[in-house]
Amino acid sequence: MTRGTDERTDLKGMTLPELEEFLARWGKERYRARQLFRWIYQKHAGDFAAMTDLSKELRGILAASCRISGFPAERVETSADGTEKYLFRLEDGEAVESVLIPDEGRRTLCISSQVGCPLLCGFCATGAAGFRRDMTSAEIVQQACFAAKRLAERGERLSNVVFMGLGEPLLNVTEVSRTIGILLSQFAFGISGKRVTISTAGIVPEMLPLALRYPVSFAVSINAARGDLRSLLMPINRKYPLRELVAEMKRIPLQSGRKVTAEYVLLAGVNDSPEDARALARSFRGARIKVNLIPFNPHEASPYRAPEAEAVDRFREVLISGGVQTITRERRGADIRAACGQLRGSVQKYGNR
Ligand code: SAH
């Protein structure tokens, strides 16, 4: 659902059950909602005139009282490695960014869920720019609509969505849940839950309810093996401490063969020692958790430094010999500042017109 001064009801961002209920008020059948879903999310329709399988009467009603919001990217930047960064201008003038990462068969879109972020993690560029507001489901899903349409024009399909752009998805859980419902619906994007990843700084009470509602993948930003260091890097640790967070990660229901991801941003001389790796391996021992190591991407708003390649390798080796599955995240789109934690510049520059 959308914000703004337009009086008409925005159909974009409604879940299928919400749309069914909305149409039922006019006595319309449930399958009409599925037809609308296909038009909006699979055929990228922007108005009702094209929806020829709806009756003239229904098209008339919809055109008079409803709309389908949508905005193109105001700017598209393409990296030498094929990564694309999109700047979106929202209806109230705020701006957010998304990044499309092509990787072999996959087309992964990294999307934003808030304009800015209130969490103020010390290494992250988003927090440094401050928090403006939550995004609506219409705005969140529009990032995927834009990317999917663009991909379709080249005969490609959006295969994965990660909530790793601006914001903390679990602080905007109502709108994020609506968006997940649309991404997973076979009448819309039809993306399987395992290909939709919610990345969270660890809003403990929101994790399990969402995991029980949708079979999505979880990535939890851990970033420290000790609570005191984590509090320093991520102030949210004072509210939801590391121990409780790891305990909650172990409670997330998983399909066979699946794991919860622990994201760990390596900061040189801060959290990248073999001792840190040993402590991390200990706290994950026996749990269905895999580690995604992310070498820090330096930016002006942060005093931290990127780790040496040897420190990254050593850290990974210690985790692996401690029995923890570990991968190192490759840096993508560095030349267009599309890499992790760098999606701030544009928001700050374009956020207030
Ligand atoms: N708020 C959510 C999602 C956005 S951040 C969360 O905290 O998970 C997505 C990931 O990027 C997190 O794992 C975060 O720790 C990481 N990150 C943030 N700034 C970074 C930077 N400068 N370099 C590398 N990773 C960064």
CSV table of C-alpha atoms and ligand atoms in Angstrom, one decimal:
chain,number,residue,atom,x,y,z
A,1,MET,CA,0.0,0.0,0.0
A,2,THR,CA,1.2,3.4,-0.7
A,3,ARG,CA,1.6,6.9,0.8
A,4,GLY,CA,0.8,10.2,-0.8
A,5,THR,CA,-2.1,12.5,-1.6
A,6,ASP,CA,-3.7,10.4,-4.3
A,7,GLU,CA,-7.2,9.4,-3.1
A,8,ARG,CA,-7.5,6.3,-5.2
A,9,THR,CA,-6.7,3.0,-3.7
A,10,ASP,CA,-3.3,1.7,-4.7
A,11,LEU,CA,-3.6,-2.0,-5.7
A,12,LYS,CA,0.2,-2.4,-5.8
A,13,GLY,CA,1.6,-3.7,-2.6
A,14,MET,CA,-1.6,-5.5,-1.5
A,15,THR,CA,-1.3,-9.2,-0.9
A,16,LEU,CA,-3.5,-11.6,-2.8
A,17,PRO,CA,-5.9,-12.2,0.2
A,18,GLU,CA,-6.1,-8.4,0.7
A,19,LEU,CA,-6.9,-7.9,-3.0
A,20,GLU,CA,-9.6,-10.7,-2.9
A,21,GLU,CA,-11.2,-9.0,0.1
A,22,PHE,CA,-11.1,-5.6,-1.5
A,23,LEU,CA,-12.8,-7.0,-4.7
A,24,ALA,CA,-15.4,-8.9,-2.6
A,25,ARG,CA,-16.8,-5.5,-1.5
A,26,TRP,CA,-18.0,-5.1,-5.1
A,27,GLY,CA,-19.2,-8.7,-5.1
A,28,LYS,CA,-16.3,-9.7,-7.4
A,29,GLU,CA,-15.1,-13.3,-7.5
A,30,ARG,CA,-11.8,-14.4,-5.9
A,31,TYR,CA,-10.2,-15.3,-9.2
A,32,ARG,CA,-10.4,-11.7,-10.3
A,33,ALA,CA,-7.7,-10.9,-7.8
A,34,ARG,CA,-5.5,-13.6,-9.3
A,35,GLN,CA,-6.1,-12.0,-12.8
A,36,LEU,CA,-5.2,-8.6,-11.4
A,37,PHE,CA,-2.0,-10.0,-9.8
A,38,ARG,CA,-0.9,-11.4,-13.1
A,39,TRP,CA,-1.5,-8.1,-14.9
A,40,ILE,CA,0.3,-6.1,-12.3
A,41,TYR,CA,3.3,-8.3,-11.5
A,42,GLN,CA,3.8,-10.6,-14.5
A,43,LYS,CA,2.6,-8.3,-17.4
A,44,HIS,CA,3.7,-5.1,-15.7
A,45,ALA,CA,0.4,-3.3,-16.5
A,46,GLY,CA,0.3,0.3,-15.3
A,47,ASP,CA,-3.4,0.9,-15.9
A,48,PHE,CA,-6.7,-1.1,-16.2
A,49,ALA,CA,-7.5,-0.4,-19.9
A,50,ALA,CA,-5.2,-3.2,-21.1
A,51,MET,CA,-6.8,-5.9,-18.8
A,52,THR,CA,-8.9,-7.4,-21.5
A,53,ASP,CA,-9.9,-10.5,-19.6
A,54,LEU,CA,-11.7,-8.4,-17.0
A,55,SER,CA,-15.2,-7.3,-17.8
A,56,LYS,CA,-15.7,-3.7,-19.1
A,57,GLU,CA,-17.7,-3.0,-16.0
A,58,LEU,CA,-15.0,-4.1,-13.6
A,59,ARG,CA,-12.4,-2.2,-15.5
A,60,GLY,CA,-14.6,0.9,-15.2
A,61,ILE,CA,-15.0,0.5,-11.5
A,62,LEU,CA,-11.2,0.0,-11.0
A,63,ALA,CA,-10.2,2.9,-13.2
A,64,ALA,CA,-12.5,5.2,-11.3
A,65,SER,CA,-11.3,4.4,-7.8
A,66,CYS,CA,-8.0,2.6,-8.0
A,67,ARG,CA,-4.5,3.0,-9.3
A,68,ILE,CA,-1.4,0.9,-9.8
A,69,SER,CA,1.5,2.9,-8.5
A,70,GLY,CA,5.0,2.5,-10.0
A,71,PHE,CA,8.1,4.4,-10.7
A,72,PRO,CA,11.1,3.7,-12.9
A,73,ALA,CA,14.6,4.1,-11.7
A,74,GLU,CA,15.7,7.7,-11.9
A,75,ARG,CA,19.2,6.6,-12.5
A,76,VAL,CA,20.8,3.3,-13.6
A,77,GLU,CA,24.5,2.6,-13.2
A,78,THR,CA,26.1,-0.4,-14.7
A,79,SER,CA,29.3,-1.9,-13.3
A,80,ALA,CA,32.1,-3.5,-15.4
A,81,ASP,CA,31.2,-6.8,-13.7
A,82,GLY,CA,27.5,-6.6,-14.9
A,83,THR,CA,26.1,-5.4,-11.5
A,84,GLU,CA,23.5,-2.7,-11.9
A,85,LYS,CA,22.5,-0.1,-9.3
A,86,TYR,CA,19.2,1.6,-9.4
A,87,LEU,CA,18.2,4.9,-7.8
A,88,PHE,CA,14.5,5.2,-7.1
A,89,ARG,CA,12.7,8.4,-6.4
A,90,LEU,CA,9.7,7.9,-4.2
A,91,GLU,CA,6.5,9.9,-4.5
A,92,ASP,CA,7.4,12.1,-1.6
A,93,GLY,CA,10.8,12.9,-3.0
A,94,GLU,CA,12.8,10.5,-0.8
A,95,ALA,CA,15.3,8.1,-2.6
A,96,VAL,CA,16.4,4.6,-2.1
A,97,GLU,CA,18.7,2.2,-4.0
A,98,SER,CA,18.6,-1.4,-5.2
A,99,VAL,CA,21.4,-3.5,-6.7
A,100,LEU,CA,20.9,-6.3,-9.3
A,101,ILE,CA,23.7,-8.9,-9.2
A,102,PRO,CA,24.0,-11.3,-12.1
A,103,ASP,CA,25.9,-14.5,-11.2
A,104,GLU,CA,25.8,-17.5,-13.5
A,105,GLY,CA,22.2,-18.6,-13.7
A,106,ARG,CA,21.1,-16.3,-10.9
A,107,ARG,CA,19.7,-12.8,-11.0
A,108,THR,CA,19.7,-11.5,-7.5
A,109,LEU,CA,18.1,-8.2,-6.5
A,110,CYS,CA,19.2,-6.5,-3.3
A,111,ILE,CA,16.3,-4.3,-2.1
A,112,SER,CA,15.7,-1.6,0.5
A,113,SER,CA,13.0,-1.7,3.1
A,114,GLN,CA,13.4,1.6,4.8
A,115,VAL,CA,14.6,5.1,3.7
A,116,GLY,CA,17.8,5.1,5.8
A,117,CYS,CA,18.1,3.1,8.9
A,118,PRO,CA,17.7,3.8,12.6
A,119,LEU,CA,20.2,1.1,13.9
A,120,LEU,CA,23.4,3.1,13.6
A,121,CYS,CA,25.8,0.2,13.2
A,122,GLY,CA,29.3,1.8,13.3
A,123,PHE,CA,30.6,0.3,10.1
A,124,CYS,CA,27.5,0.9,7.9
A,125,ALA,CA,27.1,3.8,5.6
A,126,THR,CA,23.3,3.7,5.7
A,127,GLY,CA,23.1,4.4,9.4
A,128,ALA,CA,25.4,7.3,9.1
A,129,ALA,CA,23.0,9.1,6.9
A,130,GLY,CA,20.2,8.7,9.4
A,131,PHE,CA,16.6,7.4,9.3
A,132,ARG,CA,13.9,9.0,7.2
A,133,ARG,CA,10.9,6.6,7.2
A,134,ASP,CA,9.6,3.1,6.6
A,135,MET,CA,8.9,2.1,3.0
A,136,THR,CA,5.4,0.9,2.0
A,137,SER,CA,4.9,-2.5,0.4
A,138,ALA,CA,4.1,-0.8,-2.9
A,139,GLU,CA,7.5,0.9,-2.7
A,140,ILE,CA,9.4,-2.1,-1.6
A,141,VAL,CA,7.9,-4.4,-4.3
A,142,GLN,CA,8.3,-1.8,-7.0
A,143,GLN,CA,12.1,-2.3,-6.8
A,144,ALA,CA,11.4,-5.9,-7.9
A,145,CYS,CA,8.8,-4.9,-10.5
A,146,PHE,CA,11.3,-2.6,-12.1
A,147,ALA,CA,14.1,-5.2,-12.2
A,148,ALA,CA,11.8,-8.0,-13.3
A,149,LYS,CA,10.5,-5.9,-16.2
A,150,ARG,CA,14.0,-4.9,-17.2
A,151,LEU,CA,15.2,-8.5,-17.1
A,152,ALA,CA,12.2,-9.8,-19.1
A,153,GLU,CA,13.1,-7.4,-21.9
A,154,ARG,CA,16.4,-9.3,-22.2
A,155,GLY,CA,14.8,-12.7,-21.8
A,156,GLU,CA,16.0,-13.1,-18.2
A,157,ARG,CA,14.1,-13.7,-15.0
A,158,LEU,CA,14.5,-12.3,-11.5
A,159,SER,CA,15.5,-15.4,-9.5
A,160,ASN,CA,16.5,-14.2,-6.0
A,161,VAL,CA,15.6,-11.3,-3.7
A,162,VAL,CA,17.7,-10.3,-0.7
A,163,PHE,CA,16.6,-7.7,1.8
A,164,MET,CA,20.1,-6.3,2.2
A,165,GLY,CA,19.7,-2.8,0.9
A,166,LEU,CA,18.8,0.2,3.0
A,167,GLY,CA,17.1,-0.4,6.3
A,168,GLU,CA,16.3,-3.1,8.8
A,169,PRO,CA,13.5,-5.3,7.4
A,170,LEU,CA,12.3,-6.5,10.8
A,171,LEU,CA,11.7,-3.0,12.0
A,172,ASN,CA,9.2,-2.7,9.1
A,173,VAL,CA,7.8,-6.1,9.3
A,174,THR,CA,4.2,-5.5,8.3
A,175,GLU,CA,5.2,-4.0,4.9
A,176,VAL,CA,8.0,-6.4,4.4
A,177,SER,CA,5.6,-9.4,5.1
A,178,ARG,CA,3.2,-8.0,2.4
A,179,THR,CA,6.1,-7.8,0.0
A,180,ILE,CA,7.2,-11.4,0.8
A,181,GLY,CA,3.6,-12.6,0.1
A,182,ILE,CA,3.7,-11.0,-3.3
A,183,LEU,CA,7.2,-12.2,-4.2
A,184,LEU,CA,6.2,-15.8,-3.3
A,185,SER,CA,2.8,-15.8,-4.9
A,186,GLN,CA,2.7,-18.0,-8.0
A,187,PHE,CA,0.3,-15.4,-9.6
A,188,ALA,CA,3.0,-12.7,-9.1
A,189,PHE,CA,6.7,-13.3,-9.0
A,190,GLY,CA,6.5,-17.0,-8.0
A,191,ILE,CA,9.9,-16.9,-6.3
A,192,SER,CA,10.5,-19.8,-3.9
A,193,GLY,CA,11.0,-18.9,-0.2
A,194,LYS,CA,14.5,-20.3,-0.2
A,195,ARG,CA,15.4,-17.7,-2.8
A,196,VAL,CA,14.1,-14.8,-0.7
A,197,THR,CA,16.5,-13.8,2.0
A,198,ILE,CA,15.7,-11.5,5.0
A,199,SER,CA,18.9,-10.0,6.4
A,200,THR,CA,18.5,-8.7,9.9
A,201,ALA,CA,20.7,-7.1,12.5
A,202,GLY,CA,18.9,-9.4,15.0
A,203,ILE,CA,15.4,-8.0,16.0
A,204,VAL,CA,14.9,-11.2,18.0
A,205,PRO,CA,11.1,-11.1,18.7
A,206,GLU,CA,10.3,-10.6,15.0
A,207,MET,CA,12.4,-13.5,13.6
A,208,LEU,CA,10.5,-16.6,14.6
A,209,PRO,CA,7.0,-15.2,13.8
A,210,LEU,CA,8.1,-14.3,10.3
A,211,ALA,CA,9.9,-17.6,9.8
A,212,LEU,CA,6.8,-19.5,10.8
A,213,ARG,CA,4.6,-17.4,8.4
A,214,TYR,CA,6.8,-17.7,5.3
A,215,PRO,CA,9.4,-20.3,4.4
A,216,VAL,CA,12.0,-17.6,3.6
A,217,SER,CA,15.8,-17.8,4.2
A,218,PHE,CA,17.3,-15.9,7.0
A,219,ALA,CA,20.7,-14.1,7.2
A,220,VAL,CA,21.6,-12.6,10.5
A,221,SER,CA,24.3,-10.0,10.9
A,222,ILE,CA,26.5,-11.2,13.7
A,223,ASN,CA,29.8,-9.3,13.1
A,224,ALA,CA,31.3,-10.1,16.5
A,225,ALA,CA,31.9,-13.3,18.5
A,226,ARG,CA,31.7,-11.4,21.9
A,227,GLY,CA,28.8,-9.4,23.2
A,228,ASP,CA,30.9,-6.4,24.3
A,229,LEU,CA,32.4,-6.0,20.9
A,230,ARG,CA,29.1,-6.5,19.2
A,231,SER,CA,27.5,-3.8,21.3
A,232,LEU,CA,30.2,-1.5,20.2
A,233,LEU,CA,29.7,-2.2,16.5
A,234,MET,CA,25.9,-2.7,16.6
A,235,PRO,CA,24.1,-0.8,19.4
A,236,ILE,CA,21.0,-3.0,18.9
A,237,ASN,CA,23.0,-5.7,20.7
A,238,ARG,CA,22.2,-3.9,24.0
A,239,LYS,CA,18.5,-4.6,23.4
A,240,TYR,CA,18.9,-8.0,21.8
A,241,PRO,CA,22.2,-9.6,23.0
A,242,LEU,CA,24.3,-12.0,21.0
A,243,ARG,CA,23.5,-15.0,23.2
A,244,GLU,CA,19.8,-14.6,22.8
A,245,LEU,CA,20.2,-13.9,19.1
A,246,VAL,CA,22.2,-17.1,18.5
A,247,ALA,CA,19.7,-19.1,20.6
A,248,GLU,CA,16.9,-17.7,18.4
A,249,MET,CA,18.7,-18.5,15.2
A,250,LYS,CA,18.8,-22.1,16.3
A,251,ARG,CA,15.0,-22.1,16.7
A,252,ILE,CA,14.3,-21.1,13.1
A,253,PRO,CA,12.6,-24.0,11.4
A,254,LEU,CA,14.5,-25.2,8.4
A,255,GLN,CA,13.8,-27.6,5.5
A,256,SER,CA,16.2,-30.4,5.2
A,257,GLY,CA,19.7,-29.4,4.0
A,258,ARG,CA,19.0,-25.7,4.7
A,259,LYS,CA,20.9,-23.5,7.1
A,260,VAL,CA,20.6,-20.1,8.7
A,261,THR,CA,23.3,-17.7,7.4
A,262,ALA,CA,25.4,-15.7,9.8
A,263,GLU,CA,26.8,-12.6,8.1
A,264,TYR,CA,30.2,-11.5,9.5
A,265,VAL,CA,31.7,-8.3,8.2
A,266,LEU,CA,35.5,-8.5,8.8
A,267,LEU,CA,37.0,-5.3,10.1
A,268,ALA,CA,40.8,-5.2,10.2
A,269,GLY,CA,42.3,-5.5,13.7
A,270,VAL,CA,38.8,-5.3,15.2
A,271,ASN,CA,37.0,-8.7,14.8
A,272,ASP,CA,39.3,-10.6,12.3
A,273,SER,CA,41.7,-12.5,14.6
A,274,PRO,CA,41.9,-16.3,14.7
A,275,GLU,CA,40.7,-16.0,18.3
A,276,ASP,CA,37.5,-14.3,17.1
A,277,ALA,CA,37.1,-17.1,14.6
A,278,ARG,CA,37.5,-19.8,17.3
A,279,ALA,CA,35.0,-18.1,19.5
A,280,LEU,CA,32.5,-17.9,16.7
A,281,ALA,CA,33.0,-21.5,15.7
A,282,ARG,CA,32.4,-22.5,19.4
A,283,SER,CA,29.1,-20.6,19.6
A,284,PHE,CA,27.9,-22.1,16.3
A,285,ARG,CA,29.0,-25.7,16.9
A,286,GLY,CA,26.3,-28.2,16.2
A,287,ALA,CA,23.9,-25.6,14.9
A,288,ARG,CA,22.6,-25.4,11.4
A,289,ILE,CA,24.3,-22.1,10.7
A,290,LYS,CA,26.7,-21.3,7.9
A,291,VAL,CA,28.9,-18.2,7.9
A,292,ASN,CA,29.1,-15.7,5.1
A,293,LEU,CA,32.3,-13.7,5.5
A,294,ILE,CA,32.1,-10.1,4.1
A,295,PRO,CA,35.3,-8.2,3.9
A,296,PHE,CA,34.5,-4.6,5.0
A,297,ASN,CA,33.9,-2.1,2.2
A,298,PRO,CA,35.5,1.1,3.3
A,299,HIS,CA,33.6,4.4,3.1
A,300,GLU,CA,34.2,7.9,4.4
A,301,ALA,CA,31.6,7.7,7.1
A,302,SER,CA,33.5,4.9,8.9
A,303,PRO,CA,36.8,4.7,10.7
A,304,TYR,CA,37.2,1.0,10.0
A,305,ARG,CA,39.6,-0.6,7.5
A,306,ALA,CA,39.2,-3.6,5.1
A,307,PRO,CA,41.0,-6.8,6.3
A,308,GLU,CA,44.1,-8.2,4.6
A,309,ALA,CA,43.3,-11.1,2.2
A,310,GLU,CA,45.4,-13.3,4.5
A,311,ALA,CA,43.3,-12.4,7.5
A,312,VAL,CA,40.1,-13.3,5.6
A,313,ASP,CA,41.6,-16.7,4.5
A,314,ARG,CA,42.9,-17.5,8.0
A,315,PHE,CA,39.5,-16.6,9.6
A,316,ARG,CA,37.7,-18.9,7.1
A,317,GLU,CA,40.2,-21.7,7.7
A,318,VAL,CA,39.6,-21.6,11.5
A,319,LEU,CA,35.9,-21.7,11.1
A,320,ILE,CA,36.0,-24.6,8.6
A,321,SER,CA,38.3,-26.6,10.8
A,322,GLY,CA,35.9,-25.8,13.7
A,323,GLY,CA,33.2,-27.6,11.6
A,324,VAL,CA,31.4,-24.4,10.4
A,325,GLN,CA,30.5,-24.1,6.7
A,326,THR,CA,31.9,-20.8,5.5
A,327,ILE,CA,32.0,-18.8,2.3
A,328,THR,CA,33.6,-15.5,1.5
A,329,ARG,CA,31.4,-13.0,-0.2
A,330,GLU,CA,32.9,-11.6,-3.4
A,331,ARG,CA,32.9,-7.9,-3.8
A,332,ARG,CA,30.6,-6.8,-6.6
A,333,GLY,CA,29.9,-3.5,-8.3
A,334,ALA,CA,32.7,-1.7,-6.5
A,335,ASP,CA,33.2,0.7,-9.4
A,336,ILE,CA,29.6,2.0,-9.0
A,337,ARG,CA,29.7,2.0,-5.2
A,338,ALA,CA,27.1,-0.8,-5.3
A,339,ALA,CA,28.9,-3.0,-2.8
A,340,CYS,CA,27.6,-3.9,0.7
A,341,GLY,CA,26.9,-1.0,3.0
A,342,GLN,CA,27.6,1.6,0.4
A,343,LEU,CA,24.1,2.4,-0.6
A,344,ARG,CA,24.1,5.7,1.2
A,345,GLY,CA,25.6,8.4,-0.9
A,346,SER,CA,22.7,8.8,-3.2
A,347,VAL,CA,20.1,8.7,-0.4
A,348,GLN,CA,21.9,11.5,1.4
A,349,LYS,CA,22.5,13.5,-1.7
A,350,TYR,CA,19.0,13.0,-3.1
A,351,GLY,CA,16.9,12.4,0.0
A,352,ASN,CA,15.9,16.0,0.6
A,353,ARG,CA,15.0,18.0,-2.5
B,1,SAH,N1,19.7,-4.2,8.4
B,1,SAH,C1,19.9,-5.5,7.8
B,1,SAH,C2,20.1,-5.5,6.3
B,1,SAH,C3,21.0,-4.4,5.7
B,1,SAH,S1,22.7,-4.6,5.9
B,1,SAH,C4,21.1,-6.2,8.5
B,1,SAH,O1,21.8,-5.6,9.3
B,1,SAH,O2,21.4,-7.3,8.1
B,1,SAH,C5,23.2,-5.9,5.0
B,1,SAH,C6,24.6,-6.5,5.3
B,1,SAH,O3,25.6,-5.6,5.0
B,1,SAH,C7,24.7,-6.7,6.8
B,1,SAH,O4,25.3,-8.0,7.1
B,1,SAH,C8,25.8,-5.7,7.2
B,1,SAH,O5,26.5,-6.1,8.4
B,1,SAH,C9,26.6,-5.5,6.0
B,1,SAH,N2,27.3,-4.3,5.8
B,1,SAH,C10,26.9,-3.0,6.2
B,1,SAH,N3,27.9,-2.1,5.9
B,1,SAH,C11,28.9,-2.8,5.4
B,1,SAH,C12,30.2,-2.4,4.8
B,1,SAH,N4,30.6,-1.2,4.8
B,1,SAH,N5,31.0,-3.4,4.3
B,1,SAH,C13,30.6,-4.7,4.3
B,1,SAH,N6,29.4,-5.1,4.8
B,1,SAH,C14,28.6,-4.2,5.3
